[in-house]
Amino acid sequence: MKILLIKFWLLIVIIVQLAACGEYSWNNPYAASDAGKNILYSVFSERPKHLDPVQSYSSNEIQFTAQIYEPPLQYHYLKRPFVLIPATADKMPVVRYFDAEDNQLPDEARSDDIAYSVYEISIKPGISFQPHPAFVIDEQNNWLYHALNEDVLISIFKLSDFPYTHTRELEAEDYVYQIKRLAHPRLHSPIYGLMADYIVGLKDYAAKLKHAEQNRPKEEAYLDLRKYQLEGVQLIDKYTYSIKIHGKYPQFQYWLAMPFFAPIPWEADRFYSQPGLVQKNITLDWYPVGTGPYMLTENDPNLRMVLEKNPNFRDEYYPVNGMSEDEKNELLKDAGKKLPFIDKVVYTREKESIPRWNKFLQGYYDATGIGSDSFDQAVQLVGQGEATVTREMEEQGIRLETTVAVSTYYMGFNMLDPVVGGRNERERESARKLRQAISIAVDYEEFISIFANGRGIPAQSPISPGIVGYRDGRAGINPIVYDWIDDQPQRKSIKTAKALLAEAGYPNGIDRKTGAPLILYFDVTARSSEDRSKLDWMRKQFQKLNIQLVVRSTDYNRFQDKIRKGNAQIFEWGWNADYPDPENFLFLLYGPQRKVGISGENAVNYDNDEYNQLFEKMKNMEDGAERQLIIDRMVEILRYDAPWLWGYHPKDYGLYHSWYQNVKPNRISNNNLKYFKIDANLREAKRQEWNQPVFWPIALILFILVISIIPAVNAFRRYESSSAIRIV
């Protein structure tokens, strides 16, 4: 009886305490002390493997590294097409060209006359690294933490366990040091092979470092790269360095906006090389050190990662100009204000989409992508297929931001295959018309509508929107596949496709030579049951031409082997741009880049002499009218030859709460956190509004509990009364 009464009063106490919580939401997953603070709440699904900029090359890693490290250049946040501007550099690099006799050439010199290019980069003085123990010097002017013994290490488990931190000024030598790290024998930079073809002496430098590593005394864990000179990278003065490039490679400037070319201080490399720290996973891959607006203060990649404002960040300001629509979209309200706006960014790991979606709706995540299971709840199509948020989302103040990704998905025809590629001129003409017919028949507008929830635009060429060389409107349509009707592209009829098929030698899908039905083979990676509908849809597209499409499914390794050896006939593929230049798309169809025999990125093994010559001329040209004319001709050749079924350029859809401001999404510029802004007071008010406690279930439980106690109380009283009578 006493236990029941205790439970009853305990429940009352709990209710009173919950009610006393006041304005703090009961279901808030964050500490009460963070309420109303200038914090951005985001998510990540895959743990980053590398945070060392020399090795990191994945999108789930660059969302962190791009906020911490600062290469010399960056992209203008608002301008489209993308424009490079200085980051830590005090101006855009000075580029000079030289012939084989070391004579300087004019800027307009022909690419064939240029033996090498020199990029001279000057950085701004007064920039400092984030606070870090690697920079601490004791009273005797010795490095405090560069030779740690076991007595010190016994109390060190994470970077924040070091009691002292310091900083120093950024110097040009820090950039030189990082470029040298591309060739470090213990590191495996994904861009070393490419850069070794361009940066003068990088291959020889790698061999030099490998020899030094092999002859390094075992007790010396640190390989000091300052002792070894790299021919193609020179330190000019404290704030200036130069990079020597073979030939002319204008795209090199884009690499100077990637974390691969961000500065790494030798002190950090020396500090992290200590075996005692490596054993505790205190490394540059786990604890970055940079000059950027944020620094990583908490790294638990299975749970959460936290970025906090770098107290030493330089003076940088929000852009004062952009595109014509930016002012209308309220993207210039903070023009000229000091960056960054947000004090802290908390990333929580969410593996499942449903809890991520629910927490977003509750206001506990500030933005979210849109999964297929929540798309209809979030987005509706109006007018001419324009996407907007549903009424439910609009009432919550949630807005939709979309952008076309700088990428492309396509279906490739193996040009070495006798049916879809052809072995001689007669077969090639037949195969060309076959590919053109299929390009018309496969309705990617329908594919995008059904399988991508409308998130994409049909591709007219390899070049993605937002890239120099892309043509929009009537000038940009593929005339092999589309007609221009009523100011918009319209896919040609199946009748036109069937006529091309007959000209190819397959009237109504029957081989005129053999009388047998035409059978084509579609190679794909092993598919789940969820993807069967896509494959069924693709079969139906080919059936429009009475072509039988046989799906050959295999595991990814076997699929790659087929592509590498040229054994696939038709296959799916895609490409995400590394940088915003048409060369990064058009090289995918450059003959000397073919997959078979060369292992290049030309997966369809397309090889057209005129296209190859134009590519070689175009790739090293500066942007301008002449380059655009060459690109137009290259695209015209590709459309006619149809080595790809052009597929579509995906659209990125993101939902943002009303308190999340200054958002202009893109996939090229990754250091965008510093521009974002949060209205923490509005967020706190909305959280309270959306997460009001529901008391009636508790009241109902309390009522049931009271009702259940009454019989027990009555029985107890009768028992007490009867006991008293017996005693008397």
XYZ file of C-alpha atoms in Angstrom:
728
model
C 0.000 0.000 0.000
C 2.791 2.369 0.895
C 4.533 1.565 -2.415
C 1.426 2.555 -4.375
C 1.186 5.834 -2.503
C 4.868 6.551 -3.092
C 4.440 5.944 -6.833
C 1.450 8.230 -6.869
C 3.260 11.093 -5.208
C 6.359 10.462 -7.337
C 4.289 10.918 -10.485
C 2.897 14.159 -9.103
C 6.437 15.409 -8.398
C 7.583 14.525 -11.948
C 4.682 16.427 -13.483
C 5.409 19.458 -11.331
C 9.098 19.345 -12.259
C 8.316 19.064 -15.959
C 5.936 21.963 -15.733
C 8.672 23.926 -13.993
C 10.922 23.455 -17.020
C 9.352 26.607 -18.328
C 10.324 27.464 -21.839
C 12.768 24.603 -22.350
C 11.287 21.868 -24.575
C 11.134 18.462 -22.954
C 12.259 16.650 -26.115
C 15.158 18.995 -26.941
C 18.208 16.806 -27.738
C 20.628 19.624 -26.886
C 21.859 21.030 -23.601
C 19.606 23.629 -21.973
C 22.620 25.939 -21.732
C 22.753 26.145 -25.548
C 19.232 27.564 -25.833
C 19.195 30.809 -27.816
C 22.879 30.623 -28.728
C 24.286 31.366 -32.174
C 24.726 27.695 -33.137
C 24.016 25.961 -36.434
C 22.701 22.400 -36.137
C 23.408 20.052 -39.018
C 23.868 16.335 -39.734
C 26.278 13.938 -41.371
C 25.661 10.319 -42.322
C 29.131 8.960 -43.123
C 32.131 9.361 -40.862
C 35.008 11.201 -42.549
C 38.078 9.069 -43.162
C 40.606 11.828 -43.847
C 40.794 15.377 -42.537
C 44.392 15.842 -43.682
C 44.015 18.041 -46.792
C 46.680 16.140 -48.699
C 44.566 12.963 -48.589
C 40.967 14.147 -48.251
C 38.897 14.026 -51.462
C 35.359 13.009 -50.431
C 32.284 15.202 -50.125
C 31.635 14.019 -46.557
C 35.149 15.205 -45.646
C 35.290 18.516 -47.483
C 32.237 19.797 -45.596
C 34.657 20.005 -42.655
C 38.053 20.632 -44.261
C 36.816 23.530 -46.410
C 35.831 25.459 -43.276
C 39.167 24.869 -41.533
C 41.796 25.139 -44.267
C 42.311 28.104 -46.561
C 43.875 27.659 -49.991
C 45.037 30.889 -51.638
C 41.900 31.196 -53.816
C 38.175 30.694 -53.337
C 34.972 31.138 -55.334
C 32.804 34.224 -55.140
C 29.871 33.088 -53.036
C 27.132 34.741 -55.094
C 28.316 35.055 -58.690
C 27.338 32.594 -61.427
C 29.013 31.241 -63.467
C 31.567 30.611 -60.764
C 34.304 33.220 -60.399
C 37.595 32.747 -58.572
C 38.677 35.450 -56.127
C 41.496 35.705 -53.573
C 41.134 33.991 -50.198
C 44.432 34.320 -48.332
C 46.105 35.617 -51.498
C 46.297 39.398 -51.667
C 45.453 39.280 -55.385
C 44.917 36.763 -58.157
C 48.114 34.851 -59.059
C 50.426 36.416 -61.612
C 50.979 33.933 -64.437
C 53.980 34.157 -66.747
C 54.798 31.957 -69.743
C 58.211 30.821 -70.960
C 59.608 28.954 -73.948
C 62.126 26.112 -73.855
C 65.011 28.636 -73.743
C 63.556 30.337 -70.655
C 62.466 33.398 -72.620
C 59.337 35.023 -71.263
C 56.453 34.984 -73.747
C 53.504 37.361 -74.056
C 50.207 36.378 -72.466
C 48.668 35.747 -75.877
C 51.406 33.288 -76.894
C 50.302 30.053 -78.557
C 50.072 27.044 -76.263
C 52.481 25.112 -78.498
C 55.175 27.724 -77.869
C 54.844 27.597 -74.076
C 57.300 25.201 -72.410
C 56.256 26.073 -68.881
C 54.116 28.483 -66.850
C 54.984 30.123 -63.540
C 52.272 31.037 -61.051
C 53.429 33.643 -58.543
C 51.232 33.844 -55.449
C 51.434 36.495 -52.759
C 49.523 36.048 -49.510
C 48.149 38.681 -47.167
C 50.299 39.493 -44.130
C 48.843 39.298 -40.646
C 46.929 36.023 -41.038
C 47.294 33.643 -38.077
C 46.735 29.942 -37.522
C 44.128 28.726 -35.053
C 45.340 28.112 -31.476
C 47.225 24.813 -31.361
C 49.738 23.093 -29.029
C 52.179 22.585 -31.925
C 53.090 26.300 -31.772
C 53.848 26.530 -28.018
C 57.395 27.544 -27.009
C 58.646 27.427 -23.411
C 60.661 30.063 -21.531
C 63.919 28.652 -22.901
C 62.593 29.104 -26.465
C 62.214 25.355 -26.949
C 59.188 23.618 -28.458
C 57.107 22.535 -25.510
C 55.267 19.638 -27.159
C 57.550 18.455 -29.971
C 59.330 15.757 -27.931
C 56.722 14.246 -25.636
C 57.768 11.598 -23.149
C 55.655 8.891 -21.542
C 55.083 10.933 -18.386
C 53.324 13.625 -20.400
C 51.540 11.248 -22.768
C 49.938 9.296 -19.916
C 47.484 12.151 -19.339
C 46.843 12.935 -23.019
C 43.857 11.315 -24.719
C 42.670 14.061 -27.061
C 44.054 17.313 -28.408
C 42.195 19.449 -25.877
C 44.098 17.707 -23.061
C 47.142 19.872 -23.847
C 46.951 22.770 -21.361
C 48.641 25.351 -23.579
C 48.095 26.528 -27.136
C 49.602 29.259 -29.249
C 49.637 30.528 -32.815
C 51.895 32.152 -35.387
C 51.566 34.120 -38.591
C 50.823 32.361 -41.864
C 53.783 32.397 -44.260
C 54.334 31.440 -47.884
C 56.528 28.563 -46.695
C 53.439 26.880 -45.238
C 51.974 26.604 -48.738
C 55.250 25.305 -50.135
C 55.373 22.706 -47.375
C 51.899 21.392 -48.222
C 52.718 21.047 -51.937
C 55.755 18.993 -50.955
C 53.481 16.755 -48.879
C 51.721 15.655 -52.101
C 54.792 13.483 -52.692
C 55.259 12.286 -49.090
C 56.033 8.532 -49.120
C 53.838 7.840 -46.090
C 50.854 9.688 -47.494
C 48.724 8.734 -50.466
C 47.388 11.856 -52.093
C 44.667 11.120 -54.653
C 45.926 13.960 -56.878
C 49.635 13.109 -56.789
C 49.549 11.344 -60.186
C 47.853 14.272 -61.906
C 49.991 16.922 -60.249
C 53.167 14.966 -61.008
C 52.372 15.474 -64.694
C 52.114 19.235 -64.229
C 54.246 20.472 -61.310
C 57.830 20.508 -62.507
C 60.037 18.093 -60.570
C 57.303 16.534 -58.410
C 58.037 12.997 -59.650
C 61.755 13.393 -58.905
C 60.891 14.884 -55.534
C 58.780 11.828 -54.662
C 61.742 9.580 -55.492
C 64.018 11.781 -53.367
C 61.662 11.576 -50.378
C 61.248 7.825 -50.785
C 65.028 7.404 -50.624
C 65.202 9.672 -47.565
C 62.425 7.698 -45.861
C 64.173 4.384 -46.505
C 67.392 5.729 -44.978
C 65.768 7.542 -42.088
C 66.947 6.428 -38.637
C 64.191 4.527 -36.860
C 64.298 6.840 -33.870
C 63.458 9.819 -36.126
C 59.761 9.602 -36.941
C 59.618 13.033 -38.550
C 60.638 13.499 -42.185
C 61.460 17.201 -42.417
C 60.462 18.254 -45.922
C 62.187 21.619 -45.511
C 65.516 19.854 -46.028
C 64.599 18.769 -49.550
C 64.053 21.233 -52.369
C 61.292 20.843 -54.946
C 62.326 22.301 -58.296
C 58.891 23.446 -59.353
C 57.984 25.273 -56.112
C 60.082 28.193 -54.943
C 59.899 30.394 -51.860
C 60.449 33.990 -53.019
C 59.993 35.828 -49.733
C 58.036 35.550 -46.495
C 54.715 36.156 -48.228
C 55.368 35.039 -51.810
C 55.936 31.698 -53.528
C 55.787 30.374 -57.085
C 54.707 27.161 -58.775
C 56.201 26.041 -62.096
C 53.859 24.103 -64.398
C 54.703 22.122 -67.525
C 53.241 23.831 -70.588
C 50.077 25.896 -70.262
C 47.375 24.639 -67.908
C 44.827 27.403 -67.169
C 42.733 24.985 -65.093
C 45.515 24.909 -62.512
C 44.016 28.032 -60.920
C 40.978 25.958 -59.909
C 43.196 23.565 -57.991
C 44.443 26.575 -56.031
C 40.929 26.833 -54.559
C 40.973 23.270 -53.186
C 42.189 22.161 -49.735
C 44.989 20.163 -51.432
C 46.810 23.490 -51.791
C 45.981 24.883 -48.335
C 48.861 25.660 -45.950
C 50.229 23.165 -43.457
C 52.780 24.468 -40.907
C 55.833 22.287 -40.447
C 55.311 22.544 -36.674
C 52.014 20.675 -36.961
C 53.583 17.992 -39.146
C 56.408 17.610 -36.622
C 54.015 17.566 -33.661
C 51.705 14.921 -35.158
C 54.572 12.668 -36.258
C 55.316 11.627 -32.658
C 54.611 7.890 -32.267
C 52.977 8.404 -28.878
C 50.368 10.694 -30.430
C 49.861 8.496 -33.477
C 49.058 5.572 -31.174
C 46.365 7.695 -29.521
C 44.971 8.715 -32.937
C 46.014 12.309 -32.373
C 46.982 13.020 -35.971
C 46.379 15.575 -38.692
C 43.782 13.202 -40.128
C 41.828 13.581 -36.872
C 42.671 17.093 -35.650
C 43.176 19.619 -38.467
C 45.057 22.880 -38.011
C 44.270 25.789 -40.303
C 43.665 29.498 -40.703
C 39.996 29.231 -41.729
C 36.933 30.684 -40.009
C 36.320 27.508 -37.988
C 38.316 24.930 -36.071
C 37.343 21.390 -35.113
C 36.917 21.258 -31.339
C 35.109 17.932 -30.975
C 35.627 14.854 -33.123
C 33.475 11.844 -32.349
C 32.588 10.683 -35.875
C 30.258 7.982 -34.568
C 28.165 10.551 -32.712
C 28.899 14.205 -33.383
C 31.491 16.680 -34.645
C 31.719 20.312 -33.594
C 33.221 23.322 -35.350
C 33.758 26.546 -33.429
C 34.725 29.997 -34.595
C 38.478 30.433 -34.919
C 39.365 33.324 -32.573
C 42.354 34.149 -34.797
C 40.420 34.354 -38.059
C 41.424 37.223 -40.317
C 39.176 40.089 -41.369
C 36.929 38.920 -44.197
C 33.598 40.411 -45.209
C 30.365 39.316 -46.842
C 30.213 40.085 -50.603
C 28.795 43.479 -51.545
C 27.632 42.371 -54.997
C 26.350 39.298 -56.765
C 23.716 38.399 -59.347
C 20.670 40.512 -60.251
C 18.287 38.271 -58.275
C 20.383 38.166 -55.091
C 19.017 41.392 -53.631
C 15.453 40.231 -54.301
C 16.251 36.944 -52.549
C 17.635 38.859 -49.538
C 21.156 37.575 -50.099
C 22.750 41.027 -49.818
C 21.279 42.135 -46.483
C 24.623 41.503 -44.779
C 26.808 43.010 -47.507
C 30.110 44.220 -46.117
C 29.671 42.662 -42.666
C 32.486 40.744 -40.997
C 32.534 36.958 -41.346
C 31.731 34.419 -40.022
C 28.259 35.034 -38.590
C 27.800 31.730 -36.742
C 29.750 30.954 -33.559
C 29.445 27.186 -33.503
C 28.333 24.351 -35.787
C 27.155 21.050 -34.292
C 27.026 18.070 -36.662
C 25.108 15.042 -35.407
C 25.486 11.694 -37.100
C 22.151 10.422 -38.412
C 22.209 7.156 -40.332
C 18.457 6.955 -40.885
C 16.347 9.448 -42.830
C 13.192 9.287 -40.681
C 14.679 10.593 -37.392
C 16.581 13.229 -39.361
C 13.355 14.361 -41.020
C 11.377 14.414 -37.760
C 14.026 16.439 -35.933
C 14.077 18.924 -38.788
C 10.314 19.379 -38.531
C 10.707 19.939 -34.782
C 13.294 22.652 -35.439
C 16.243 20.725 -34.047
C 18.046 20.632 -37.405
C 18.224 23.886 -39.327
C 18.200 22.355 -42.817
C 17.722 18.999 -44.502
C 17.831 17.244 -47.813
C 14.684 15.555 -49.059
C 14.440 11.785 -49.254
C 11.996 10.020 -51.529
C 9.898 8.941 -48.512
C 9.275 12.565 -47.479
C 9.279 14.265 -50.881
C 5.481 14.421 -51.304
C 5.100 15.797 -47.794
C 7.624 18.535 -48.484
C 7.390 19.513 -52.157
C 4.655 20.147 -54.680
C 4.919 20.994 -58.368
C 3.023 24.016 -59.662
C 2.700 25.799 -62.978
C 5.176 24.518 -65.540
C 6.599 21.908 -63.207
C 8.073 24.511 -60.855
C 8.840 23.074 -57.427
C 7.714 24.748 -54.238
C 7.064 23.690 -50.667
C 3.724 22.267 -49.637
C 1.260 24.360 -47.653
C 2.212 22.489 -44.476
C 5.882 23.402 -44.935
C 5.038 26.981 -45.885
C 3.010 27.425 -42.708
C 6.121 26.456 -40.740
C 8.153 29.064 -42.609
C 10.200 26.382 -44.358
C 11.562 27.327 -47.779
C 12.960 25.282 -50.643
C 16.331 26.063 -52.245
C 17.263 24.318 -55.483
C 20.320 24.317 -57.698
C 21.440 22.233 -60.633
C 24.404 20.137 -59.562
C 27.611 20.512 -61.538
C 27.380 16.884 -62.610
C 25.789 14.640 -65.201
C 24.317 11.138 -65.414
C 24.333 9.404 -68.781
C 23.949 6.109 -70.610
C 27.101 5.193 -72.511
C 27.445 3.259 -75.778
C 30.702 1.341 -76.050
C 32.150 2.597 -79.327
C 34.285 -0.561 -79.666
C 31.177 -2.744 -79.802
C 30.325 -3.836 -83.395
C 26.587 -3.158 -83.000
C 26.391 0.154 -81.123
C 29.869 1.380 -82.120
C 30.856 -0.211 -85.432
C 34.156 -1.590 -86.743
C 34.254 0.014 -90.190
C 32.760 3.091 -91.819
C 29.595 1.305 -92.935
C 28.985 -0.212 -89.508
C 29.792 3.097 -87.818
C 27.160 4.915 -89.904
C 24.563 2.277 -89.017
C 25.526 2.390 -85.330
C 25.337 6.189 -85.295
C 21.725 6.166 -86.495
C 20.910 3.406 -84.015
C 22.279 5.520 -81.163
C 20.379 8.564 -82.391
C 17.121 6.576 -82.514
C 17.628 5.290 -78.963
C 18.459 8.827 -77.779
C 15.047 9.984 -78.980
C 13.141 6.973 -77.629
C 14.453 7.022 -74.048
C 12.322 9.724 -72.452
C 14.450 11.280 -69.729
C 11.774 13.858 -68.967
C 9.624 10.947 -67.838
C 12.535 9.331 -65.974
C 13.194 12.534 -64.027
C 9.511 12.865 -63.183
C 9.098 9.273 -61.989
C 12.411 8.379 -60.387
C 13.935 11.721 -59.389
C 10.744 13.492 -58.227
C 11.391 16.093 -60.926
C 14.837 16.865 -59.516
C 16.839 17.236 -62.696
C 16.925 18.690 -66.193
C 17.425 16.663 -69.379
C 20.998 17.008 -70.613
C 21.636 18.432 -74.062
C 25.410 17.842 -73.954
C 28.035 16.783 -71.414
C 28.399 20.338 -70.074
C 26.397 21.126 -66.947
C 24.526 24.416 -66.376
C 26.591 26.951 -64.489
C 29.732 26.049 -66.446
C 31.344 28.314 -69.035
C 30.460 26.920 -72.458
C 26.954 25.820 -71.517
C 24.258 27.113 -73.862
C 20.714 27.712 -72.673
C 17.449 28.104 -74.545
C 17.064 27.441 -78.252
C 20.803 27.738 -78.888
C 21.422 24.992 -76.349
C 19.087 22.203 -77.478
C 20.280 18.967 -79.040
C 18.692 19.094 -82.544
C 19.163 15.349 -83.021
C 16.736 14.653 -80.169
C 14.630 17.823 -79.791
C 12.656 20.334 -81.821
C 12.093 23.894 -80.590
C 8.336 24.411 -80.329
C 6.475 27.178 -78.473
C 9.712 28.518 -76.978
C 10.700 25.216 -75.396
C 12.380 21.966 -76.416
C 10.142 19.075 -77.403
C 11.434 15.550 -77.828
C 11.119 14.237 -81.373
C 8.462 11.637 -82.055
C 8.875 7.872 -81.933
C 8.033 7.955 -85.638
C 11.255 9.921 -86.238
C 13.185 7.460 -84.078
C 11.765 4.470 -85.975
C 12.748 6.061 -89.293
C 16.339 6.405 -88.050
C 16.230 2.805 -86.829
C 15.169 1.632 -90.291
C 18.002 3.652 -91.874
C 20.352 1.922 -89.439
C 19.280 -1.443 -90.885
C 16.763 -2.462 -88.229
C 13.238 -1.723 -89.535
C 10.783 -2.215 -86.666
C 13.643 -3.607 -84.576
C 14.445 -6.466 -86.985
C 17.947 -6.948 -88.354
C 17.547 -6.605 -92.123
C 20.523 -8.925 -92.728
C 19.488 -11.824 -90.491
C 15.762 -11.309 -89.976
C 16.328 -11.686 -86.218
C 15.094 -9.249 -83.567
C 17.664 -6.701 -82.438
C 18.914 -7.534 -78.930
C 21.025 -5.067 -76.961
C 22.738 -5.598 -73.605
C 22.567 -3.197 -70.694
C 25.350 -3.730 -68.156
C 24.602 -2.561 -64.621
C 26.001 -3.134 -61.159
C 24.173 -5.600 -58.900
C 20.740 -4.140 -58.159
C 18.403 -4.275 -55.210
C 14.691 -4.941 -55.524
C 14.081 -1.176 -55.254
C 15.868 -0.588 -58.567
C 13.962 -3.167 -60.563
C 11.330 -0.611 -61.520
C 14.012 1.567 -63.130
C 15.275 -1.356 -65.181
C 11.719 -2.301 -66.184
C 11.170 1.296 -67.259
C 14.353 1.242 -69.355
C 13.268 -1.975 -71.093
C 9.967 -0.312 -72.003
C 11.817 2.630 -73.548
C 13.671 0.281 -75.893
C 10.471 -1.635 -76.579
C 9.082 1.528 -78.189
C 11.458 0.674 -81.041
C 10.803 -3.059 -80.731
C 14.350 -3.503 -79.416
C 14.880 -6.165 -76.769
C 17.019 -4.887 -73.906
C 18.721 -7.581 -71.850
C 19.963 -6.469 -68.438
C 23.279 -7.963 -67.371
C 23.752 -7.371 -63.669
C 27.056 -7.935 -61.910
C 28.990 -6.780 -58.858
C 30.831 -3.459 -58.972
C 34.327 -4.927 -59.345
C 33.247 -7.103 -62.269
C 31.400 -4.165 -63.802
C 34.512 -1.988 -63.604
C 36.520 -4.782 -65.197
C 34.032 -4.935 -68.080
C 34.309 -1.201 -68.644
C 38.098 -1.306 -68.415
C 38.320 -4.101 -71.002
C 35.574 -2.748 -73.265
C 33.280 -5.759 -72.805
C 30.159 -3.787 -71.898
C 27.762 -2.733 -74.660
C 25.500 -0.153 -72.991
C 25.927 1.050 -69.406
C 25.095 3.796 -66.909
C 27.729 6.232 -65.720
C 28.058 9.668 -64.174
C 30.492 12.472 -63.454
C 30.795 15.152 -60.771
C 32.920 18.110 -61.787
C 36.124 18.814 -59.884
C 36.124 22.416 -61.038
C 33.853 24.685 -63.113
C 35.492 24.438 -66.510
C 34.129 22.763 -69.680
C 37.421 20.908 -70.049
C 36.458 18.885 -66.967
C 33.446 17.509 -68.872
C 34.660 17.442 -72.470
C 37.780 15.427 -71.637
C 35.424 12.522 -70.841
C 35.079 11.986 -74.620
C 38.668 12.780 -75.638
C 40.166 9.856 -77.583
C 43.536 9.695 -75.778
C 41.558 9.437 -72.511
C 39.741 6.247 -73.588
C 39.314 3.543 -71.006
C 40.484 0.511 -73.028
C 44.247 0.350 -73.289
C 44.857 3.687 -71.581
C 42.701 3.516 -68.421
C 41.498 7.073 -68.902
C 38.096 8.545 -68.056
C 36.605 8.116 -71.565
C 34.489 5.118 -70.563
C 32.752 4.786 -73.968
C 36.087 4.774 -75.876
C 34.875 7.495 -78.225
C 37.577 8.629 -80.666
C 36.845 11.335 -83.246
C 39.836 13.008 -84.916
C 38.213 16.410 -85.344
C 36.895 16.388 -81.788
C 40.321 15.394 -80.430
C 42.056 18.199 -82.302
C 39.513 20.757 -81.126
C 39.832 19.519 -77.543
C 43.606 19.906 -77.620
C 43.193 23.441 -78.893
C 40.385 24.331 -76.477
C 41.672 22.861 -73.224
C 44.463 25.380 -72.661
C 42.636 28.431 -73.982
C 41.412 31.279 -71.852
C 37.647 31.771 -71.687
C 36.293 33.944 -74.449
C 34.394 34.065 -77.733
C 36.983 32.023 -79.618
C 36.936 29.253 -77.043
C 33.135 29.264 -77.004
C 33.007 28.742 -80.784
C 35.306 25.743 -80.481
C 33.196 24.301 -77.651
C 30.054 24.782 -79.727
C 31.585 22.804 -82.596
C 32.749 20.044 -80.223
C 29.246 19.740 -78.768
C 27.787 19.660 -82.287
C 30.056 16.721 -83.162
C 29.070 14.873 -80.002
C 25.356 15.369 -80.579
C 25.626 14.000 -84.090
C 27.760 11.012 -83.096
C 25.701 10.374 -79.915
C 28.288 8.309 -77.983
C 26.213 9.082 -74.885
C 22.508 9.044 -74.312
C 22.844 12.394 -72.588
C 20.687 11.635 -69.580
C 20.194 14.470 -67.112
C 21.821 16.954 -64.772
C 20.487 16.355 -61.232
C 19.041 19.132 -59.108
C 19.886 19.506 -55.448
C 16.850 20.201 -53.267
C 17.233 21.497 -49.739
C 14.753 22.647 -47.101
C 15.674 25.519 -44.786
C 13.920 26.983 -41.780
C 13.041 30.671 -41.802
C 15.810 31.472 -39.318
C 18.512 30.056 -41.639
C 19.690 32.924 -43.859
C 22.171 33.807 -46.637
C 21.852 30.392 -48.292
C 22.796 30.056 -51.983
C 23.630 26.380 -52.466
C 26.179 24.972 -54.901
C 28.529 21.982 -55.153
C 31.664 23.745 -56.337
C 32.290 26.218 -53.539
C 32.529 24.293 -50.263
C 33.708 26.927 -47.763
C 30.225 28.390 -47.400
C 29.604 28.116 -43.652
C 31.138 31.507 -43.009
C 28.384 33.186 -45.054
C 25.427 31.531 -43.316
C 23.469 33.268 -40.581
C 21.108 32.035 -37.858
C 18.376 33.944 -36.050
C 18.678 32.012 -32.785
C 15.850 33.873 -31.038
C 13.368 33.067 -33.800
C 14.483 29.440 -33.731
C 13.993 29.187 -29.981
C 10.499 30.657 -30.245
C 9.540 28.248 -33.032
C 10.915 25.263 -31.153
C 8.721 26.158 -28.195
C 5.716 26.580 -30.443
C 6.245 23.281 -32.273
C 7.154 21.196 -29.234
C 4.463 22.067 -26.697
C 4.050 19.253 -24.176
C 0.832 17.221 -24.345
C -0.479 16.757 -20.789
C -3.679 14.778 -21.316
C -1.994 11.328 -21.581
C -0.269 12.001 -18.239
C -3.529 13.198 -16.732
C -5.250 10.068 -18.024
C -2.567 7.846 -16.499
C -2.858 9.767 -13.245
C -6.647 9.306 -13.254
C -6.330 5.574 -13.925
C -3.743 5.307 -11.171
C -6.039 7.093 -8.713
C -8.972 4.867 -9.658
C -6.808 1.779 -9.244
C -5.645 2.934 -5.815
C -9.153 3.490 -4.375
C -10.069 -0.237 -4.011
C -6.696 -0.884 -2.420
C -7.217 1.978 0.032
C -10.707 0.729 0.949
C -9.439 -2.822 1.402
C -6.591 -1.575 3.565
C -8.994 0.387 5.754
C -11.271 -2.637 6.210
C -8.238 -4.719 7.120
C -7.116 -2.144 9.703
C -10.630 -1.978 11.202
C -10.958 -5.741 11.479
C -7.528 -6.020 13.068
C -8.478 -3.459 15.686
C -11.674 -5.393 16.540
C -9.774 -8.661 16.971
C -7.258 -7.024 19.268
C -10.042 -5.670 21.457
